[in-house]
């Protein structure tokens, strides 16, 4: 089967239509932003991120593209990070940041073989790898900081315990 027929078959598939419908509901009708606003403390943002698994599945299993999958993960993580900005600022920004539509645009461009989209996919894939490495470093540093804080607190309480013990043994 030549590339054009494969693209046409894919674009006419029910899975592809479902992806387009999902992008419309989540971003055009603001379901993503409304749920994020209604469910505070990032719960809504994380709940809506579950729907991104559909794009990830499609890009990885149906299209067999690791760079596209990484680009979609990049968009999804960025959407979660924006939604987690405190004091409802992130929830308001979520009305303007349309990650589901961006993911669908990447998939459409990838399927149609658009060179600009494929270039964007590759750039976002590289960004994703770099972001993961940076996040791992941040997590390690945070764990180190938590260890130092916990150790300091334990030493303080140990010192207080020793002082109280001496106070009552006199």
PDB file of C-alpha atoms in Angstrom:
ATOM      1  CA  UNK A   1       0.000   0.000   0.000  1.00  0.00           C
ATOM      2  CA  UNK A   2       1.485   3.375  -0.949  1.00  0.00           C
ATOM      3  CA  UNK A   3       1.919   6.198   1.542  1.00  0.00           C
ATOM      4  CA  UNK A   4      -1.049   8.282   0.284  1.00  0.00           C
ATOM      5  CA  UNK A   5      -3.482   5.376   0.591  1.00  0.00           C
ATOM      6  CA  UNK A   6      -2.166   4.560   4.061  1.00  0.00           C
ATOM      7  CA  UNK A   7      -2.626   8.201   5.103  1.00  0.00           C
ATOM      8  CA  UNK A   8      -6.130   8.288   3.655  1.00  0.00           C
ATOM      9  CA  UNK A   9      -7.085   5.036   5.404  1.00  0.00           C
ATOM     10  CA  UNK A  10      -5.729   6.317   8.705  1.00  0.00           C
ATOM     11  CA  UNK A  11      -7.494   9.676   8.383  1.00  0.00           C
ATOM     12  CA  UNK A  12     -10.805   7.902   7.718  1.00  0.00           C
ATOM     13  CA  UNK A  13     -10.427   5.547  10.680  1.00  0.00           C
ATOM     14  CA  UNK A  14     -12.696   5.694  13.709  1.00  0.00           C
ATOM     15  CA  UNK A  15      -9.690   6.090  16.032  1.00  0.00           C
ATOM     16  CA  UNK A  16      -8.564   9.191  14.150  1.00  0.00           C
ATOM     17  CA  UNK A  17     -12.091  10.653  14.282  1.00  0.00           C
ATOM     18  CA  UNK A  18     -12.205   9.964  18.030  1.00  0.00           C
ATOM     19  CA  UNK A  19      -8.920  11.844  18.517  1.00  0.00           C
ATOM     20  CA  UNK A  20     -10.320  14.851  16.679  1.00  0.00           C
ATOM     21  CA  UNK A  21     -13.512  14.732  18.735  1.00  0.00           C
ATOM     22  CA  UNK A  22     -11.501  14.529  21.961  1.00  0.00           C
ATOM     23  CA  UNK A  23      -9.410  17.552  20.983  1.00  0.00           C
ATOM     24  CA  UNK A  24     -12.582  19.495  20.226  1.00  0.00           C
ATOM     25  CA  UNK A  25     -14.225  18.642  23.534  1.00  0.00           C
ATOM     26  CA  UNK A  26     -11.145  19.268  25.627  1.00  0.00           C
ATOM     27  CA  UNK A  27     -10.012  22.547  24.056  1.00  0.00           C
ATOM     28  CA  UNK A  28     -12.727  24.087  21.911  1.00  0.00           C
ATOM     29  CA  UNK A  29     -15.410  23.514  24.528  1.00  0.00           C
ATOM     30  CA  UNK A  30     -12.914  24.155  27.376  1.00  0.00           C
ATOM     31  CA  UNK A  31     -13.633  20.896  29.232  1.00  0.00           C
ATOM     32  CA  UNK A  32      -9.937  20.639  30.161  1.00  0.00           C
ATOM     33  CA  UNK A  33      -9.860  24.144  31.636  1.00  0.00           C
ATOM     34  CA  UNK A  34     -13.247  23.912  33.368  1.00  0.00           C
ATOM     35  CA  UNK A  35     -12.409  20.611  35.090  1.00  0.00           C
ATOM     36  CA  UNK A  36      -9.030  22.039  36.109  1.00  0.00           C
ATOM     37  CA  UNK A  37     -10.798  25.034  37.614  1.00  0.00           C
ATOM     38  CA  UNK A  38     -13.520  22.945  39.294  1.00  0.00           C
ATOM     39  CA  UNK A  39     -11.124  20.440  40.851  1.00  0.00           C
ATOM     40  CA  UNK A  40      -8.402  22.423  42.655  1.00  0.00           C
ATOM     41  CA  UNK A  41      -4.909  21.471  43.821  1.00  0.00           C
ATOM     42  CA  UNK A  42      -3.996  19.980  40.444  1.00  0.00           C
ATOM     43  CA  UNK A  43      -6.502  17.136  40.744  1.00  0.00           C
ATOM     44  CA  UNK A  44      -8.452  18.322  37.689  1.00  0.00           C
ATOM     45  CA  UNK A  45      -5.281  18.873  35.680  1.00  0.00           C
ATOM     46  CA  UNK A  46      -4.058  15.357  36.444  1.00  0.00           C
ATOM     47  CA  UNK A  47      -7.496  13.898  35.716  1.00  0.00           C
ATOM     48  CA  UNK A  48      -7.590  15.623  32.332  1.00  0.00           C
ATOM     49  CA  UNK A  49      -4.031  14.497  31.569  1.00  0.00           C
ATOM     50  CA  UNK A  50      -5.360  10.927  31.567  1.00  0.00           C
ATOM     51  CA  UNK A  51      -7.122  11.757  28.295  1.00  0.00           C
ATOM     52  CA  UNK A  52      -3.733  12.510  26.740  1.00  0.00           C
ATOM     53  CA  UNK A  53      -2.971   8.819  27.035  1.00  0.00           C
ATOM     54  CA  UNK A  54      -5.166   8.374  23.952  1.00  0.00           C
ATOM     55  CA  UNK A  55      -2.815  10.572  21.897  1.00  0.00           C
ATOM     56  CA  UNK A  56       0.206   8.811  23.353  1.00  0.00           C
ATOM     57  CA  UNK A  57      -1.256   5.403  22.506  1.00  0.00           C
ATOM     58  CA  UNK A  58      -2.127   6.493  18.970  1.00  0.00           C
ATOM     59  CA  UNK A  59       1.305   7.945  18.276  1.00  0.00           C
ATOM     60  CA  UNK A  60       3.203   5.024  19.782  1.00  0.00           C
ATOM     61  CA  UNK A  61       1.091   1.992  18.857  1.00  0.00           C
ATOM     62  CA  UNK A  62      -0.744   3.062  15.703  1.00  0.00           C
ATOM     63  CA  UNK A  63       1.822   5.383  14.126  1.00  0.00           C
ATOM     64  CA  UNK A  64       4.907   3.718  15.670  1.00  0.00           C
ATOM     65  CA  UNK A  65       6.645   7.059  16.210  1.00  0.00           C
ATOM     66  CA  UNK A  66       8.757   7.569  19.298  1.00  0.00           C
ATOM     67  CA  UNK A  67       9.593  11.220  18.418  1.00  0.00           C
ATOM     68  CA  UNK A  68       5.877  12.012  17.990  1.00  0.00           C
ATOM     69  CA  UNK A  69       5.111  10.260  21.273  1.00  0.00           C
ATOM     70  CA  UNK A  70       7.798  12.283  23.052  1.00  0.00           C
ATOM     71  CA  UNK A  71       6.424  15.508  21.534  1.00  0.00           C
ATOM     72  CA  UNK A  72       2.924  14.642  22.783  1.00  0.00           C
ATOM     73  CA  UNK A  73       4.280  13.817  26.244  1.00  0.00           C
ATOM     74  CA  UNK A  74       6.088  17.188  26.148  1.00  0.00           C
ATOM     75  CA  UNK A  75       2.798  18.993  25.408  1.00  0.00           C
ATOM     76  CA  UNK A  76       0.985  17.034  28.106  1.00  0.00           C
ATOM     77  CA  UNK A  77       3.599  17.753  30.777  1.00  0.00           C
ATOM     78  CA  UNK A  78       3.618  21.416  29.807  1.00  0.00           C
ATOM     79  CA  UNK A  79      -0.188  21.505  30.131  1.00  0.00           C
ATOM     80  CA  UNK A  80       0.002  19.934  33.587  1.00  0.00           C
ATOM     81  CA  UNK A  81       2.742  22.367  34.655  1.00  0.00           C
ATOM     82  CA  UNK A  82       0.699  25.350  33.470  1.00  0.00           C
ATOM     83  CA  UNK A  83      -2.415  24.071  35.234  1.00  0.00           C
ATOM     84  CA  UNK A  84      -0.486  23.645  38.489  1.00  0.00           C
ATOM     85  CA  UNK A  85       0.484  27.321  38.707  1.00  0.00           C
ATOM     86  CA  UNK A  86      -1.069  28.383  42.039  1.00  0.00           C
ATOM     87  CA  UNK A  87      -3.810  30.884  42.887  1.00  0.00           C
ATOM     88  CA  UNK A  88      -6.005  29.875  39.897  1.00  0.00           C
ATOM     89  CA  UNK A  89      -3.548  31.549  37.513  1.00  0.00           C
ATOM     90  CA  UNK A  90      -2.765  28.188  35.928  1.00  0.00           C
ATOM     91  CA  UNK A  91      -6.440  27.365  35.599  1.00  0.00           C
ATOM     92  CA  UNK A  92      -7.061  30.648  33.802  1.00  0.00           C
ATOM     93  CA  UNK A  93      -4.040  30.104  31.527  1.00  0.00           C
ATOM     94  CA  UNK A  94      -5.408  26.645  30.731  1.00  0.00           C
ATOM     95  CA  UNK A  95      -8.297  28.317  28.867  1.00  0.00           C
ATOM     96  CA  UNK A  96      -5.720  29.651  26.394  1.00  0.00           C
ATOM     97  CA  UNK A  97      -3.217  26.769  26.292  1.00  0.00           C
ATOM     98  CA  UNK A  98      -4.763  24.160  24.038  1.00  0.00           C
ATOM     99  CA  UNK A  99      -2.514  21.124  24.394  1.00  0.00           C
ATOM    100  CA  UNK A 100      -5.074  18.668  23.016  1.00  0.00           C
ATOM    101  CA  UNK A 101      -5.433  20.708  19.846  1.00  0.00           C
ATOM    102  CA  UNK A 102      -1.617  20.967  19.655  1.00  0.00           C
ATOM    103  CA  UNK A 103      -1.336  17.183  19.991  1.00  0.00           C
ATOM    104  CA  UNK A 104      -3.936  16.675  17.273  1.00  0.00           C
ATOM    105  CA  UNK A 105      -2.146  19.147  14.998  1.00  0.00           C
ATOM    106  CA  UNK A 106       1.108  17.241  15.501  1.00  0.00           C
ATOM    107  CA  UNK A 107      -0.608  13.944  14.677  1.00  0.00           C
ATOM    108  CA  UNK A 108      -2.339  15.404  11.589  1.00  0.00           C
ATOM    109  CA  UNK A 109       0.897  16.924  10.322  1.00  0.00           C
ATOM    110  CA  UNK A 110       2.819  13.734  11.012  1.00  0.00           C
ATOM    111  CA  UNK A 111       0.246  11.584   9.217  1.00  0.00           C
ATOM    112  CA  UNK A 112       0.149  13.919   6.210  1.00  0.00           C
ATOM    113  CA  UNK A 113       3.960  14.036   6.080  1.00  0.00           C
ATOM    114  CA  UNK A 114       4.163  17.824   6.599  1.00  0.00           C
ATOM    115  CA  UNK A 115       7.876  18.681   6.837  1.00  0.00           C
ATOM    116  CA  UNK A 116       7.365  21.631   9.218  1.00  0.00           C
ATOM    117  CA  UNK A 117       5.349  19.457  11.616  1.00  0.00           C
ATOM    118  CA  UNK A 118       7.887  16.642  11.465  1.00  0.00           C
ATOM    119  CA  UNK A 119      10.638  19.171  12.228  1.00  0.00           C
ATOM    120  CA  UNK A 120       8.579  20.469  15.183  1.00  0.00           C
ATOM    121  CA  UNK A 121       8.005  16.881  16.384  1.00  0.00           C
ATOM    122  CA  UNK A 122      11.727  16.159  16.296  1.00  0.00           C
ATOM    123  CA  UNK A 123      12.545  19.416  18.136  1.00  0.00           C
ATOM    124  CA  UNK A 124       9.956  18.675  20.836  1.00  0.00           C
ATOM    125  CA  UNK A 125      11.236  15.107  21.155  1.00  0.00           C
ATOM    126  CA  UNK A 126      14.728  16.413  21.866  1.00  0.00           C
ATOM    127  CA  UNK A 127      13.241  18.937  24.324  1.00  0.00           C
ATOM    128  CA  UNK A 128      11.431  16.084  26.069  1.00  0.00           C
ATOM    129  CA  UNK A 129      14.609  14.079  26.537  1.00  0.00           C
ATOM    130  CA  UNK A 130      16.395  17.144  27.935  1.00  0.00           C
ATOM    131  CA  UNK A 131      13.407  17.944  30.193  1.00  0.00           C
ATOM    132  CA  UNK A 132      13.393  14.415  31.603  1.00  0.00           C
ATOM    133  CA  UNK A 133      17.092  14.652  32.409  1.00  0.00           C
ATOM    134  CA  UNK A 134      16.598  18.053  34.063  1.00  0.00           C
ATOM    135  CA  UNK A 135      13.620  16.745  36.051  1.00  0.00           C
ATOM    136  CA  UNK A 136      15.620  13.737  37.240  1.00  0.00           C
ATOM    137  CA  UNK A 137      18.377  16.089  38.448  1.00  0.00           C
ATOM    138  CA  UNK A 138      15.808  18.312  40.185  1.00  0.00           C
ATOM    139  CA  UNK A 139      14.177  15.302  41.840  1.00  0.00           C
ATOM    140  CA  UNK A 140      17.533  14.009  43.057  1.00  0.00           C
ATOM    141  CA  UNK A 141      18.392  17.460  44.444  1.00  0.00           C
ATOM    142  CA  UNK A 142      14.987  17.699  46.112  1.00  0.00           C
ATOM    143  CA  UNK A 143      15.413  14.280  47.708  1.00  0.00           C
ATOM    144  CA  UNK A 144      18.868  15.323  48.924  1.00  0.00           C
ATOM    145  CA  UNK A 145      17.384  18.516  50.372  1.00  0.00           C
ATOM    146  CA  UNK A 146      14.569  16.565  52.079  1.00  0.00           C
ATOM    147  CA  UNK A 147      17.152  14.189  53.553  1.00  0.00           C
ATOM    148  CA  UNK A 148      19.216  17.101  54.907  1.00  0.00           C
ATOM    149  CA  UNK A 149      16.133  18.804  56.360  1.00  0.00           C
ATOM    150  CA  UNK A 150      14.912  15.580  57.966  1.00  0.00           C
ATOM    151  CA  UNK A 151      18.362  14.877  59.363  1.00  0.00           C
ATOM    152  CA  UNK A 152      18.574  18.425  60.787  1.00  0.00           C
ATOM    153  CA  UNK A 153      15.127  18.153  62.360  1.00  0.00           C
ATOM    154  CA  UNK A 154      16.003  14.802  63.918  1.00  0.00           C
ATOM    155  CA  UNK A 155      19.228  16.254  65.315  1.00  0.00           C
ATOM    156  CA  UNK A 156      17.320  19.191  66.788  1.00  0.00           C
ATOM    157  CA  UNK A 157      14.771  16.892  68.432  1.00  0.00           C
ATOM    158  CA  UNK A 158      17.551  14.619  69.630  1.00  0.00           C
ATOM    159  CA  UNK A 159      19.280  17.639  71.199  1.00  0.00           C
ATOM    160  CA  UNK A 160      16.045  18.743  72.844  1.00  0.00           C
ATOM    161  CA  UNK A 161      15.483  15.198  74.110  1.00  0.00           C
ATOM    162  CA  UNK A 162      18.996  15.073  75.577  1.00  0.00           C
ATOM    163  CA  UNK A 163      18.487  18.475  77.243  1.00  0.00           C
ATOM    164  CA  UNK A 164      15.152  17.385  78.736  1.00  0.00           C
ATOM    165  CA  UNK A 165      16.672  14.144  79.933  1.00  0.00           C
ATOM    166  CA  UNK A 166      19.479  16.032  81.690  1.00  0.00           C
ATOM    167  CA  UNK A 167      16.959  18.452  83.149  1.00  0.00           C
ATOM    168  CA  UNK A 168      14.878  15.699  84.731  1.00  0.00           C
ATOM    169  CA  UNK A 169      17.807  13.566  85.899  1.00  0.00           C
ATOM    170  CA  UNK A 170      19.342  16.300  87.999  1.00  0.00           C
TER     171      UNK A 170
END
